[in-house]
């Protein structure tokens, strides 16, 4: 090979050079038409490079899930302890590393103990999804794990999400937050590896909220739980390390992975403000608002994109829903598909081999900072309104979420956004799916009230038209 071939360099185009070529390609249309504005009023430009780069971001996950890049977490719902136990053991044997439990098995330590029979809680983390009854479920799990002080328990108490989603709570929501904090303080000594709270903006996301609103809700909830835990007697560093952050990931994988990274930056600022910078623990859950019911099969693609985003974004744990969720409770096949999607991403695509693979991308670093600033601005707005409880009671946060919801619906209705299998490439002869029977929950809301954040699915309006 000639020596000149080894040293040959290529000219680096300038933004001005790019603009000339872009104007040619647009054939008279303005280049400014390529700039897009999102629900947080953030701009996405058509070109990112060294000339307009923001400060570089490096936000890798801090944990090592037993030699794996992230914790593959499966969600098991049920009321019959023996059936739940068979499902839990099957999912763990099938590749899951941890489990989230919900349903009537959380009501007491006896059914919960049967549901977890044969599970080594020192090796396989167990999380709870008990809504407003989180403290009772946490007490039950603490009893089941008695004798295993190194049990990897994740109580995931989150009364604020339950309050916001249901539009109320049995008692004043402050009392539920205080009870959760007291429960955390009571079990902290016995279970030093346990985490206590899940601070998430999922209620805002599933109601149609923007990324900034979701991140702001999560930040405000985290600050509220940490303050309550300290007031209950926990050292601030234990309150911080005992708080898990939750974020939603969907088929918009660039924005989703940027949300995960942005939440890590926000948490860094929050923990510094409490005087103890603490690594974030982030659980990414797939969005339900992106799922279709009439033709659920394309949901497999959406969930794969969501899992990719959670993994590349640096989530410590990823939870993928069953593709049939919008039609009912996912069955064993849907749970297996969700689990195997992550296994392929992890063990065949090796997505987690690189720490923070998004780092160094001018666009993704810029988007990460934009979303972090939007989330922080929403957090500050909530704090000015008196905190998350006051904001929810007064409906201020809900009104902002409603505006984002309306804007999102309008984009789909006008053809500005598309969903495969819903608004584009609609299958006229859809193969049916099976789901498990479940009893709808009726949350108690008599003691305190707020305007609810009702969940939506973007596909719902179009499925009604096609029915």
Coordinates of C-alpha atoms in Angstrom, one line a residue:
X1 CA 0.0 0.0 0.0
X2 CA 1.5 3.4 -0.9
X3 CA 2.7 5.5 2.1
X4 CA 0.4 8.4 1.1
X5 CA -2.7 6.1 1.7
X6 CA -1.7 5.7 5.3
X7 CA -1.4 9.5 6.0
X8 CA -4.2 10.8 3.8
X9 CA -6.6 13.1 5.6
X10 CA -10.1 14.3 4.6
X11 CA -11.4 17.8 5.0
X12 CA -13.8 18.4 7.9
X13 CA -16.9 20.3 6.6
X14 CA -17.9 23.3 8.5
X15 CA -21.5 24.1 9.5
X16 CA -21.5 26.6 6.6
X17 CA -20.5 23.9 4.2
X18 CA -23.3 21.7 5.6
X19 CA -25.8 24.4 5.2
X20 CA -25.0 24.9 1.5
X21 CA -25.6 21.2 0.9
X22 CA -28.7 21.1 3.0
X23 CA -30.3 24.0 1.1
X24 CA -29.6 22.1 -2.1
X25 CA -31.3 19.0 -0.8
X26 CA -34.3 21.0 0.5
X27 CA -34.9 22.5 -2.9
X28 CA -35.8 26.0 -1.7
X29 CA -37.4 25.0 1.7
X30 CA -35.8 26.8 4.7
X31 CA -33.2 25.0 6.7
X32 CA -35.0 26.3 9.8
X33 CA -37.8 23.9 9.0
X34 CA -35.5 21.1 10.2
X35 CA -35.5 22.4 13.8
X36 CA -38.1 20.7 16.0
X37 CA -39.7 21.8 19.2
X38 CA -40.8 19.2 21.8
X39 CA -43.3 19.3 24.7
X40 CA -40.7 20.9 27.0
X41 CA -40.1 23.6 24.4
X42 CA -36.6 22.2 23.8
X43 CA -35.2 22.4 20.3
X44 CA -33.8 19.5 18.4
X45 CA -31.5 20.8 15.6
X46 CA -30.6 18.9 12.4
X47 CA -26.9 19.0 13.0
X48 CA -24.7 18.7 16.1
X49 CA -21.0 18.9 16.0
X50 CA -17.9 20.4 17.6
X51 CA -19.0 23.9 16.6
X52 CA -22.2 23.8 18.7
X53 CA -21.4 21.1 21.2
X54 CA -22.3 21.4 24.9
X55 CA -20.1 20.2 27.7
X56 CA -19.4 16.5 27.5
X57 CA -21.5 14.2 29.7
X58 CA -20.3 10.9 31.3
X59 CA -23.0 9.2 33.3
X60 CA -22.4 5.5 33.6
X61 CA -24.2 3.1 35.8
X62 CA -22.4 2.5 39.1
X63 CA -23.6 -1.0 39.8
X64 CA -22.5 -4.4 38.5
X65 CA -25.5 -6.8 38.6
X66 CA -23.7 -10.0 39.5
X67 CA -21.3 -9.8 36.5
X68 CA -24.1 -8.6 34.2
X69 CA -24.2 -5.1 32.9
X70 CA -27.7 -4.5 34.3
X71 CA -30.2 -6.3 36.5
X72 CA -32.8 -8.0 34.3
X73 CA -36.0 -7.6 36.5
X74 CA -39.2 -9.5 35.9
X75 CA -42.6 -8.4 37.0
X76 CA -44.9 -11.0 38.5
X77 CA -48.5 -10.3 39.4
X78 CA -50.9 -12.6 41.1
X79 CA -53.2 -13.4 44.0
X80 CA -52.6 -17.2 44.4
X81 CA -49.3 -17.7 46.3
X82 CA -48.5 -21.1 44.8
X83 CA -49.1 -19.9 41.2
X84 CA -47.0 -16.8 41.9
X85 CA -44.2 -19.0 43.3
X86 CA -44.1 -21.2 40.2
X87 CA -43.9 -18.1 38.0
X88 CA -41.2 -16.5 40.1
X89 CA -39.0 -19.6 40.1
X90 CA -39.6 -20.1 36.4
X91 CA -38.7 -16.6 35.5
X92 CA -35.5 -16.7 37.7
X93 CA -34.5 -20.0 36.2
X94 CA -35.2 -18.5 32.7
X95 CA -32.7 -15.7 33.1
X96 CA -34.2 -13.0 35.3
X97 CA -32.0 -11.7 38.1
X98 CA -34.6 -10.1 40.3
X99 CA -38.4 -9.9 40.6
X100 CA -41.1 -7.3 41.3
X101 CA -44.2 -8.7 43.0
X102 CA -47.7 -7.2 43.0
X103 CA -51.1 -8.5 43.8
X104 CA -52.9 -10.0 46.8
X105 CA -49.8 -12.1 47.8
X106 CA -48.4 -8.9 49.3
X107 CA -51.3 -8.6 51.8
X108 CA -49.5 -10.6 54.6
X109 CA -46.3 -12.5 55.3
X110 CA -48.0 -15.9 55.1
X111 CA -49.0 -15.7 51.4
X112 CA -45.9 -13.7 50.6
X113 CA -43.7 -16.4 52.2
X114 CA -45.4 -19.1 50.1
X115 CA -44.9 -17.0 47.0
X116 CA -41.2 -16.7 47.7
X117 CA -40.6 -20.3 48.8
X118 CA -37.3 -21.5 47.3
X119 CA -36.1 -18.0 46.4
X120 CA -32.6 -17.1 47.8
X121 CA -33.3 -13.5 48.8
X122 CA -29.6 -12.9 49.4
X123 CA -28.9 -13.6 45.7
X124 CA -32.1 -12.6 43.9
X125 CA -33.4 -9.1 44.8
X126 CA -37.1 -8.9 45.6
X127 CA -39.0 -5.7 45.0
X128 CA -42.6 -4.8 45.8
X129 CA -45.3 -2.9 43.9
X130 CA -48.0 -2.4 46.5
X131 CA -49.1 1.1 45.8
X132 CA -50.5 3.0 48.8
X133 CA -50.2 -0.2 50.9
X134 CA -46.4 -0.2 50.5
X135 CA -45.5 -0.1 54.2
X136 CA -47.7 -3.1 55.0
X137 CA -46.1 -5.1 52.1
X138 CA -42.7 -4.0 53.3
X139 CA -43.4 -5.3 56.8
X140 CA -44.6 -8.6 55.3
X141 CA -41.4 -8.9 53.2
X142 CA -39.2 -8.1 56.3
X143 CA -40.9 -11.0 58.1
X144 CA -40.4 -13.4 55.2
X145 CA -36.7 -12.5 55.0
X146 CA -36.1 -12.9 58.7
X147 CA -32.9 -14.7 59.3
X148 CA -31.3 -13.3 56.2
X149 CA -29.8 -10.0 57.2
X150 CA -28.1 -9.7 53.8
X151 CA -31.3 -10.1 51.9
X152 CA -31.5 -7.8 48.9
X153 CA -34.9 -6.3 49.6
X154 CA -36.4 -3.5 47.7
X155 CA -39.5 -2.2 49.5
X156 CA -40.2 0.3 46.7
X157 CA -42.6 2.3 48.9
X158 CA -44.0 5.1 46.7
X159 CA -47.2 6.6 48.2
X160 CA -46.9 9.7 46.0
X161 CA -47.3 7.9 42.7
X162 CA -50.3 6.0 44.1
X163 CA -51.8 9.3 45.3
X164 CA -51.3 11.1 42.0
X165 CA -52.5 8.2 39.8
X166 CA -55.7 7.5 41.9
X167 CA -56.5 11.1 42.7
X168 CA -56.5 10.4 46.4
X169 CA -55.5 8.3 49.4
X170 CA -57.2 6.7 52.4
X171 CA -55.6 9.2 54.8
X172 CA -53.8 12.5 54.3
X173 CA -50.9 11.8 51.9
X174 CA -48.5 13.3 54.4
X175 CA -49.4 10.5 56.8
X176 CA -48.7 7.9 54.2
X177 CA -45.3 9.4 53.4
X178 CA -44.5 9.6 57.2
X179 CA -45.6 5.9 57.6
X180 CA -43.3 4.9 54.7
X181 CA -40.4 6.7 56.3
X182 CA -41.0 5.2 59.7
X183 CA -41.2 1.8 58.1
X184 CA -37.9 2.4 56.4
X185 CA -36.3 3.5 59.7
X186 CA -37.6 0.4 61.5
X187 CA -36.1 -2.1 59.0
X188 CA -32.9 -0.3 58.1
X189 CA -30.8 -1.9 60.9
X190 CA -32.0 -5.4 60.2
X191 CA -31.5 -5.2 56.5
X192 CA -28.5 -3.1 55.6
X193 CA -28.6 -4.0 51.9
X194 CA -32.3 -3.0 51.6
X195 CA -33.6 0.0 49.7
X196 CA -36.8 1.6 50.8
X197 CA -38.3 4.1 48.4
X198 CA -39.0 4.3 44.6
X199 CA -39.0 7.9 43.5
X200 CA -40.4 8.0 40.0
X201 CA -42.3 10.3 37.6
X202 CA -44.1 7.3 36.0
X203 CA -47.6 8.7 36.9
X204 CA -46.8 11.9 34.9
X205 CA -45.4 9.9 32.0
X206 CA -48.2 7.5 31.7
X207 CA -50.7 10.4 31.8
X208 CA -49.1 11.9 28.8
X209 CA -46.5 14.2 30.5
X210 CA -43.3 15.4 28.9
X211 CA -39.8 14.2 29.8
X212 CA -39.2 17.3 31.9
X213 CA -42.4 16.8 33.9
X214 CA -41.6 13.1 34.5
X215 CA -38.0 13.9 35.7
X216 CA -39.2 16.8 37.8
X217 CA -41.8 14.7 39.5
X218 CA -39.2 12.0 40.2
X219 CA -36.8 14.6 41.6
X220 CA -39.5 16.2 43.8
X221 CA -40.6 12.7 45.1
X222 CA -37.0 11.7 45.9
X223 CA -36.4 14.9 47.9
X224 CA -39.6 14.4 49.8
X225 CA -38.8 10.8 50.7
X226 CA -35.3 11.6 51.8
X227 CA -36.4 14.4 54.0
X228 CA -39.1 12.2 55.5
X229 CA -36.6 9.4 56.2
X230 CA -34.2 11.8 57.9
X231 CA -37.0 13.1 60.0
X232 CA -37.8 9.5 61.0
X233 CA -34.3 9.0 62.2
X234 CA -32.4 7.6 59.3
X235 CA -28.9 9.1 58.6
X236 CA -29.0 11.2 55.5
X237 CA -26.5 9.0 53.7
X238 CA -28.7 5.9 54.4
X239 CA -31.8 7.7 53.2
X240 CA -30.1 8.6 50.0
X241 CA -28.7 5.1 49.3
X242 CA -32.1 3.7 50.2
X243 CA -33.8 5.6 47.4
X244 CA -34.2 4.0 44.0
X245 CA -35.0 6.3 41.1
X246 CA -37.6 5.2 38.5
X247 CA -37.8 6.4 34.8
X248 CA -39.9 5.3 31.9
X249 CA -38.4 4.2 28.6
X250 CA -40.3 3.9 25.3
X251 CA -39.8 3.3 21.6
X252 CA -38.3 6.8 21.2
X253 CA -34.9 5.3 22.2
X254 CA -32.7 8.4 21.9
X255 CA -34.9 10.5 24.2
X256 CA -35.4 7.5 26.5
X257 CA -31.7 6.8 27.0
X258 CA -31.1 10.6 27.4
X259 CA -33.8 10.6 30.2
X260 CA -31.9 7.9 32.1
X261 CA -28.7 9.8 31.8
X262 CA -30.4 13.1 32.7
X263 CA -31.9 11.5 35.8
X264 CA -28.5 10.5 37.0
X265 CA -27.3 14.1 36.6
X266 CA -30.3 15.4 38.5
X267 CA -29.7 12.9 41.3
X268 CA -26.1 14.0 41.5
X269 CA -27.2 17.6 42.2
X270 CA -29.9 16.5 44.7
X271 CA -27.5 14.2 46.7
X272 CA -24.9 17.0 46.8
X273 CA -27.5 19.3 48.2
X274 CA -28.1 16.9 51.0
X275 CA -24.4 16.9 51.7
X276 CA -23.6 13.3 50.6
X277 CA -23.0 12.7 46.9
X278 CA -24.4 9.2 46.3
X279 CA -24.4 7.1 43.2
X280 CA -27.9 6.9 41.6
X281 CA -29.7 3.6 41.5
X282 CA -32.0 3.7 38.5
X283 CA -34.8 1.3 37.5
X284 CA -36.1 1.8 34.0
X285 CA -39.5 0.5 33.2
X286 CA -41.0 0.2 29.8
X287 CA -43.8 2.7 29.0
X288 CA -47.4 1.5 28.9
X289 CA -48.7 4.5 27.1
X290 CA -46.8 3.4 23.9
X291 CA -48.5 0.0 23.8
X292 CA -51.3 -1.0 21.3
X293 CA -54.2 -3.3 22.2
X294 CA -55.9 -4.0 18.9
X295 CA -52.7 -5.3 17.3
X296 CA -50.2 -6.0 20.1
X297 CA -47.5 -7.7 18.0
X298 CA -45.7 -4.5 17.0
X299 CA -45.3 -3.9 20.8
X300 CA -42.5 -6.4 20.6
X301 CA -40.5 -3.9 18.5
X302 CA -41.4 -1.0 20.9
X303 CA -40.4 -3.0 23.9
X304 CA -37.1 -4.0 22.3
X305 CA -36.3 -0.3 21.6
X306 CA -37.2 0.5 25.2
X307 CA -35.0 -2.2 26.6
X308 CA -32.1 -1.0 24.3
X309 CA -32.6 2.6 25.6
X310 CA -32.6 1.5 29.3
X311 CA -29.5 -0.5 28.8
X312 CA -27.5 2.0 26.7
X313 CA -28.7 4.8 28.9
X314 CA -27.1 3.1 32.0
X315 CA -30.1 2.0 34.0
X316 CA -29.1 -0.3 36.9
X317 CA -32.2 -2.4 36.4
X318 CA -34.5 -2.8 33.3
X319 CA -38.2 -4.0 33.5
X320 CA -39.9 -4.8 30.3
X321 CA -43.6 -5.3 30.2
X322 CA -45.4 -8.1 28.4
X323 CA -46.3 -7.1 24.8
X324 CA -49.9 -8.0 25.5
X325 CA -50.2 -5.7 28.5
X326 CA -52.7 -3.3 26.8
X327 CA -55.1 -6.3 26.3
X328 CA -54.8 -7.7 29.9
X329 CA -52.3 -9.2 32.3
X330 CA -49.4 -10.8 30.3
X331 CA -49.3 -14.6 30.3
X332 CA -46.3 -16.8 30.5
X333 CA -45.5 -16.5 26.8
X334 CA -45.5 -12.6 27.0
X335 CA -43.3 -12.6 30.1
X336 CA -40.9 -15.0 28.4
X337 CA -40.7 -12.8 25.3
X338 CA -40.0 -9.8 27.6
X339 CA -37.3 -11.7 29.4
X340 CA -35.7 -13.1 26.3
X341 CA -35.6 -9.6 24.7
X342 CA -33.3 -8.4 27.4
X343 CA -31.2 -11.6 27.3
X344 CA -30.6 -11.1 23.6
X345 CA -29.7 -7.4 24.2
X346 CA -27.4 -8.5 27.0
X347 CA -25.8 -11.7 25.9
X348 CA -25.9 -11.7 22.1
X349 CA -25.9 -8.0 21.2
X350 CA -23.5 -7.2 24.2
X351 CA -25.2 -3.8 24.7
X352 CA -23.7 -3.4 28.2
X353 CA -20.1 -4.1 27.2
X354 CA -19.3 -0.3 27.1
X355 CA -19.8 2.0 30.0
X356 CA -22.1 4.9 28.9
X357 CA -21.8 4.3 25.1
X358 CA -23.8 7.5 24.5
X359 CA -20.9 9.5 25.9
X360 CA -19.1 11.5 23.2
X361 CA -22.2 11.8 21.0
X362 CA -22.7 15.5 20.4
X363 CA -26.4 15.1 20.0
X364 CA -27.0 12.7 22.9
X365 CA -24.8 14.7 25.3
X366 CA -26.7 17.9 24.3
X367 CA -30.1 16.2 24.6
X368 CA -29.1 14.7 28.0
X369 CA -28.2 18.2 29.4
X370 CA -31.4 19.7 27.8
X371 CA -33.6 17.1 29.5
X372 CA -31.7 17.4 32.8
X373 CA -32.2 21.2 32.8
X374 CA -35.9 20.7 31.9
X375 CA -36.4 18.2 34.7
X376 CA -34.6 20.5 37.1
X377 CA -36.7 23.5 36.1
X378 CA -39.8 21.4 36.7
X379 CA -38.5 20.3 40.1
X380 CA -37.9 23.9 41.0
X381 CA -41.3 24.9 39.8
X382 CA -42.8 22.2 42.0
X383 CA -40.8 23.4 45.0
X384 CA -42.0 26.9 44.4
X385 CA -45.6 25.6 44.5
X386 CA -44.9 24.2 48.0
X387 CA -43.5 20.8 47.1
X388 CA -44.9 17.8 45.4
X389 CA -47.8 17.3 47.8
X390 CA -49.0 20.9 47.5
X391 CA -48.5 20.9 43.7
X392 CA -50.6 17.7 43.3
X393 CA -53.3 18.9 45.7
X394 CA -53.7 22.2 43.9
X395 CA -53.6 20.5 40.5
X396 CA -50.7 22.7 39.1
X397 CA -48.6 19.7 38.0
X398 CA -51.7 18.0 36.6
X399 CA -52.5 21.0 34.5
X400 CA -49.1 21.0 32.9
X401 CA -49.3 17.3 32.2
X402 CA -52.7 17.8 30.6
X403 CA -51.2 20.4 28.2
X404 CA -48.5 18.0 27.2
X405 CA -51.1 15.2 26.8
X406 CA -53.2 17.3 24.5
X407 CA -50.1 18.3 22.4
X408 CA -49.1 14.6 22.1
X409 CA -52.6 13.6 20.9
X410 CA -52.6 16.5 18.4
X411 CA -49.3 15.4 16.9
X412 CA -50.6 11.9 16.3
X413 CA -54.0 13.1 15.0
X414 CA -52.3 15.5 12.5
X415 CA -50.0 12.9 11.2
X416 CA -46.9 14.5 12.7
X417 CA -46.2 11.2 14.6
X418 CA -46.8 7.7 13.5
X419 CA -47.2 4.3 15.2
X420 CA -46.6 1.1 13.3
X421 CA -49.6 -1.1 13.3
X422 CA -51.8 1.8 14.6
X423 CA -51.6 4.7 12.2
X424 CA -49.3 3.1 9.7
X425 CA -49.1 -0.4 8.2
X426 CA -52.3 -1.5 10.0
X427 CA -52.9 -5.3 9.9
X428 CA -56.4 -6.0 8.8
X429 CA -56.2 -9.6 10.1
X430 CA -54.5 -9.5 13.5
X431 CA -53.5 -12.8 15.1
X432 CA -55.0 -12.9 18.6
X433 CA -53.1 -13.1 21.9
X434 CA -53.9 -14.7 25.2
X435 CA -53.8 -12.9 28.5
X436 CA -54.4 -14.0 32.1
X437 CA -57.5 -13.1 34.1
X438 CA -57.2 -10.3 36.6
X439 CA -59.4 -8.3 38.9
X440 CA -59.3 -4.5 38.4
X441 CA -58.0 -2.7 41.5
X442 CA -60.2 -0.1 43.3
X443 CA -57.9 2.1 45.3
X444 CA -59.2 3.8 48.4
X445 CA -59.2 7.6 48.1
X446 CA -61.5 8.9 50.8
X447 CA -59.1 10.6 53.2
X448 CA -57.3 12.9 50.8
X449 CA -57.9 14.1 47.2
X450 CA -56.1 15.6 44.3
X451 CA -57.0 15.8 40.6
X452 CA -55.9 12.4 39.2
X453 CA -53.3 11.7 36.6
X454 CA -55.2 9.2 34.5
X455 CA -53.1 6.9 32.3
X456 CA -53.6 6.9 28.6
X457 CA -52.4 5.0 25.6
X458 CA -51.7 6.9 22.4
X459 CA -53.1 4.2 20.3
X460 CA -56.5 4.1 22.0
X461 CA -58.2 6.8 19.9
X462 CA -57.2 5.1 16.6
X463 CA -58.2 1.6 17.9
X464 CA -61.7 3.0 18.6
X465 CA -62.0 4.3 15.1
X466 CA -60.9 1.0 13.6
X467 CA -63.3 -1.1 15.7

